[in-house]
């Protein structure tokens, strides 16, 4: 057994104009939640509990695109989704279309633990949340001024904001004096919100994974992305735990998270080899990234976007947070 390890992400596809202060803010948040996870692992909390704990922290902070700070749907409301999977026994729970549940990851956990099902959505999921007595808030709680501005710009540009899809070379530079990259006449720095995820292996070698998001800015109402889909955005088994981020439609068609587990299982690849293989062979260029742990204590990540907010730590003292 290789000891515990943890990784977190705050989304793939980073705005090339992201101001330095905003980068530092993101790194501080990733460091803070990693430290929470590390303390929990040192206190022998099981992997699944650590995943839920860390994702809740990220959902409660408005910086990334999950819980408070979620990207807005086309009608200006928030429709959140999340999933969680325990590799120990391969149990899972997922939720979509949440509008008033403060911490979607905890409702996904309750679907796994307290319902006969794996996945609840929209009014049925909200009803289940009320029955379970989880904290509910008004939809306005999730909506930030930044995101209202981004939705307005997205509508003006008539686009869904897939910042990570735009290769930097194809963007035009505004002027020599102010080299701001533009897309559809808009500075790319407006395209900020990013999904969150956490993967953990505990000292017993149990892997777990969780992902939470508001989805894509200006998405159609009712759109479901990869994040709540077990096997696409999230997967855990006896070998590994994986959480993905990026363009949901690309992640769904490559069943990205499960592929990592599959090539470990069927091709006998080690974690890092499996992640590199899947990103190269299965994923469309420039679309997504993922974080992963294995039951023997390895932790790694991979992405084919320009960056991914991420951090990882392990029992041997590794502790790093990076973006590009
Ligand atoms: N994968 C998410 C989605 O498509 C977005 C993201 O990861 O930022 O809903």
XYZ file of C-alpha atoms and ligand atoms in Angstrom:
333
model
C 0.000 0.000 0.000
C 1.435 3.385 -1.015
C -0.211 5.710 1.514
C -2.895 8.320 0.991
C -3.040 10.871 -1.825
C -5.434 13.589 -2.919
C -5.936 15.818 -5.972
C -8.344 18.679 -6.614
C -9.249 20.650 -9.735
C -10.984 23.947 -10.366
C -11.578 23.389 -14.060
C -9.688 22.909 -17.317
C -9.372 25.500 -20.046
C -7.912 28.565 -18.473
C -8.406 32.076 -19.749
C -5.042 33.183 -21.201
C -5.722 36.730 -19.978
C -6.595 35.706 -16.438
C -5.230 38.477 -14.207
C -2.382 37.509 -11.915
C -4.421 38.363 -8.772
C -7.175 36.038 -9.908
C -4.620 33.261 -10.508
C -3.235 33.777 -7.009
C -6.742 33.767 -5.542
C -7.468 30.456 -7.268
C -4.189 28.957 -6.022
C -4.946 30.088 -2.464
C -8.362 28.436 -2.584
C -6.929 25.194 -4.010
C -4.245 25.186 -1.302
C -6.811 25.815 1.426
C -9.077 22.943 0.337
C -6.109 20.612 -0.184
C -5.041 21.306 3.401
C -8.544 20.479 4.614
C -8.354 17.185 2.728
C -4.874 16.408 4.038
C -5.942 16.986 7.673
C -8.961 14.761 7.150
C -6.774 12.011 5.670
C -4.310 12.317 8.562
C -7.298 11.805 10.892
C -8.109 8.603 8.957
C -11.343 9.822 7.362
C -12.370 7.422 4.563
C -11.720 8.586 0.970
C -15.413 9.088 0.179
C -15.875 11.443 3.164
C -12.793 13.441 2.219
C -14.079 13.894 -1.351
C -17.427 15.186 -0.094
C -15.791 17.494 2.446
C -13.413 19.073 -0.060
C -15.996 19.508 -2.828
C -18.394 21.138 -0.332
C -15.731 23.722 0.465
C -15.271 24.482 -3.224
C -19.040 24.730 -3.761
C -19.382 27.168 -0.887
C -16.766 29.541 -2.316
C -17.957 31.641 -5.297
C -14.602 31.535 -7.118
C -15.132 28.409 -9.212
C -18.159 27.192 -11.151
C -20.034 25.037 -8.621
C -22.582 25.775 -5.920
C -22.297 29.528 -5.238
C -20.693 31.046 -8.356
C -22.182 28.480 -10.745
C -22.381 29.374 -14.430
C -25.817 30.605 -15.507
C -28.203 28.867 -17.881
C -29.695 30.767 -20.822
C -32.664 31.958 -18.740
C -30.346 33.471 -16.116
C -30.885 30.863 -13.402
C -28.486 28.290 -11.990
C -28.983 24.567 -12.704
C -26.322 22.633 -10.824
C -25.160 19.042 -11.110
C -22.774 16.742 -9.274
C -21.757 13.143 -8.814
C -19.769 11.087 -6.351
C -18.435 7.544 -6.535
C -16.948 5.233 -3.967
C -14.524 2.799 -5.589
C -14.873 0.655 -2.506
C -17.863 -1.445 -3.584
C -18.409 0.730 -6.706
C -21.331 2.715 -5.340
C -22.393 6.026 -6.800
C -24.849 8.909 -6.644
C -25.606 11.776 -9.013
C -27.871 14.814 -9.282
C -28.804 17.311 -12.017
C -31.018 20.344 -12.455
C -30.667 21.562 -8.861
C -31.781 25.129 -8.224
C -31.950 25.467 -4.424
C -29.658 22.806 -2.914
C -26.702 24.550 -1.259
C -24.252 21.659 -1.667
C -25.057 19.427 -4.659
C -22.218 16.988 -3.851
C -23.862 16.138 -0.517
C -27.185 15.463 -2.224
C -25.351 13.157 -4.674
C -23.903 11.390 -1.616
C -27.397 11.014 -0.148
C -28.697 9.588 -3.438
C -25.928 6.985 -3.133
C -26.474 6.265 0.558
C -30.168 6.888 1.177
C -32.090 6.278 -2.060
C -32.676 3.100 -4.049
C -31.311 4.902 -7.154
C -28.077 6.256 -8.622
C -29.254 9.467 -10.237
C -32.017 11.986 -9.488
C -32.749 15.144 -11.466
C -34.801 18.369 -11.473
C -38.003 18.451 -9.348
C -37.563 14.875 -8.077
C -34.043 15.644 -6.884
C -35.237 18.831 -5.151
C -38.057 16.898 -3.489
C -35.580 14.276 -2.269
C -33.389 17.094 -0.908
C -36.320 18.473 1.108
C -37.117 14.989 2.446
C -33.505 14.529 3.498
C -33.430 17.899 5.230
C -30.352 19.232 3.410
C -29.704 22.968 3.438
C -31.711 24.762 0.737
C -31.294 28.390 -0.316
C -32.893 30.785 -2.760
C -31.562 30.508 -6.352
C -30.213 34.094 -6.007
C -27.646 32.832 -3.464
C -25.779 31.040 -6.292
C -25.780 33.962 -8.736
C -22.794 36.338 -8.695
C -22.451 39.765 -10.336
C -19.504 38.444 -12.388
C -21.646 35.683 -13.813
C -24.543 38.029 -14.647
C -22.041 40.091 -16.666
C -20.662 37.001 -18.396
C -24.104 35.762 -19.350
C -24.907 39.147 -20.861
C -21.737 39.050 -22.949
C -22.374 35.448 -23.944
C -25.836 36.384 -25.151
C -24.525 39.387 -27.062
C -21.988 37.112 -28.758
C -24.668 34.444 -29.206
C -22.344 31.779 -27.832
C -22.090 29.178 -25.145
C -18.828 29.893 -23.405
C -16.406 27.111 -24.215
C -13.267 29.144 -23.600
C -11.097 26.046 -23.655
C -12.186 25.167 -27.183
C -10.563 28.172 -28.725
C -6.942 27.562 -29.740
C -4.968 30.642 -28.739
C -3.525 31.017 -32.284
C -6.998 31.544 -33.734
C -7.829 34.436 -31.408
C -7.047 37.963 -32.540
C -4.983 40.382 -30.532
C -6.775 43.645 -29.717
C -3.870 46.042 -30.174
C -0.095 46.307 -29.896
C -0.364 48.363 -26.696
C -2.881 46.118 -25.017
C -2.377 42.551 -26.228
C -5.701 41.196 -25.046
C -6.888 38.097 -26.870
C -10.336 38.478 -28.380
C -13.011 36.024 -29.447
C -16.150 37.188 -31.265
C -15.012 40.704 -30.440
C -15.006 39.993 -26.704
C -11.978 39.734 -24.434
C -11.427 36.092 -23.533
C -10.930 37.066 -19.916
C -14.709 37.114 -19.570
C -14.751 33.342 -19.981
C -13.875 32.340 -16.481
C -16.101 29.912 -14.593
C -14.612 26.490 -13.978
C -15.978 23.188 -12.602
C -14.545 21.560 -9.445
C -13.546 18.013 -8.559
C -11.648 15.931 -6.019
C -10.135 12.445 -6.048
C -8.777 10.655 -2.993
C -7.085 7.399 -2.076
C -6.972 6.809 1.669
C -4.364 4.856 3.625
C -6.484 1.707 3.250
C -6.170 2.017 -0.558
C -9.836 2.975 -1.055
C -10.404 5.343 -3.989
C -13.218 7.880 -4.373
C -14.061 10.710 -6.778
C -16.493 13.618 -6.955
C -17.298 16.423 -9.421
C -19.622 19.428 -9.116
C -20.581 22.178 -11.568
C -23.041 24.760 -12.780
C -22.256 23.555 -16.318
C -21.533 25.932 -19.171
C -22.418 29.632 -19.247
C -25.507 30.272 -21.432
C -26.204 26.532 -21.721
C -29.725 25.553 -22.772
C -32.025 25.006 -19.827
C -32.191 21.299 -19.151
C -28.723 20.629 -20.614
C -26.869 17.922 -18.699
C -23.080 17.745 -19.006
C -20.496 15.135 -18.109
C -20.056 16.075 -14.450
C -23.021 14.089 -13.075
C -22.505 11.187 -15.484
C -20.737 8.260 -13.880
C -18.092 6.995 -16.282
C -17.829 10.356 -18.074
C -17.081 13.131 -15.547
C -16.568 10.918 -12.495
C -15.489 7.343 -11.886
C -13.960 5.255 -9.103
C -13.246 1.547 -8.744
C -10.843 -0.670 -6.807
C -7.962 0.596 -8.996
C -8.472 4.357 -9.311
C -10.567 7.486 -8.812
C -10.993 10.063 -11.619
C -12.673 13.478 -11.961
C -12.815 15.282 -15.336
C -13.373 18.847 -16.471
C -13.666 20.599 -19.807
C -16.188 20.548 -22.597
C -18.839 18.171 -21.303
C -20.013 16.971 -24.695
C -16.448 15.843 -25.602
C -15.994 14.141 -22.233
C -19.310 12.319 -22.591
C -18.506 10.937 -26.045
C -15.140 9.654 -24.832
C -16.459 8.250 -21.492
C -13.256 9.769 -20.223
C -13.215 8.869 -16.522
C -14.132 5.218 -17.041
C -11.565 4.853 -19.833
C -8.776 5.498 -17.321
C -10.052 2.659 -15.121
C -10.629 0.454 -18.165
C -7.108 0.694 -19.565
C -5.681 0.062 -16.102
C -7.918 -2.976 -15.772
C -7.673 -4.414 -19.287
C -4.278 -3.206 -20.499
C -2.540 -3.340 -17.126
C -1.304 0.259 -17.411
C -0.103 2.223 -14.398
C -2.055 5.350 -13.438
C 0.093 7.938 -15.234
C 0.379 5.769 -18.365
C -3.389 5.235 -18.347
C -4.127 8.971 -18.037
C -1.689 9.894 -20.833
C -3.017 7.131 -23.080
C -6.659 8.089 -22.638
C -6.039 11.799 -23.207
C -4.047 11.081 -26.351
C -6.197 8.313 -27.813
C -9.743 9.084 -26.690
C -10.134 12.819 -26.169
C -10.632 15.460 -28.875
C -7.794 17.989 -28.943
C -8.081 21.041 -26.699
C -11.178 19.865 -24.864
C -10.576 18.654 -21.329
C -8.473 17.442 -18.446
C -8.677 15.177 -15.429
C -7.190 14.384 -12.026
C -6.648 10.810 -10.846
C -5.416 8.664 -7.958
C -4.720 4.938 -7.807
C -5.198 2.458 -4.989
C -1.415 2.131 -4.580
C -1.128 5.823 -3.685
C -0.182 7.371 -7.044
C -1.637 10.762 -7.888
C -1.526 12.457 -11.285
C -3.347 14.655 -13.779
C -3.493 15.310 -17.506
C -5.105 17.855 -19.823
C -5.009 18.957 -23.461
C -6.337 22.469 -22.814
C -4.078 25.490 -22.242
C -4.274 24.935 -18.482
C -6.178 23.399 -15.598
C -6.543 24.712 -12.048
C -5.219 21.845 -9.975
C -3.429 20.717 -6.853
C -2.276 17.495 -5.269
C -0.726 16.160 -2.079
C 0.363 12.808 -0.709
C 1.576 11.130 2.439
C 5.230 11.509 1.359
C 5.010 15.297 1.620
C 4.114 16.218 -1.965
C 2.030 19.435 -1.985
C 1.669 21.391 -5.228
C -0.813 23.738 -6.834
C -0.567 24.916 -10.447
C -2.528 26.295 -13.366
C -0.587 26.175 -16.645
N -17.489 19.746 -17.838
C -18.349 20.847 -17.471
C -19.575 20.826 -18.332
O -19.480 20.640 -19.525
C -17.686 22.188 -17.601
C -16.312 22.318 -16.972
O -15.680 21.319 -16.662
O -15.852 23.454 -16.760
O -20.647 21.030 -17.805
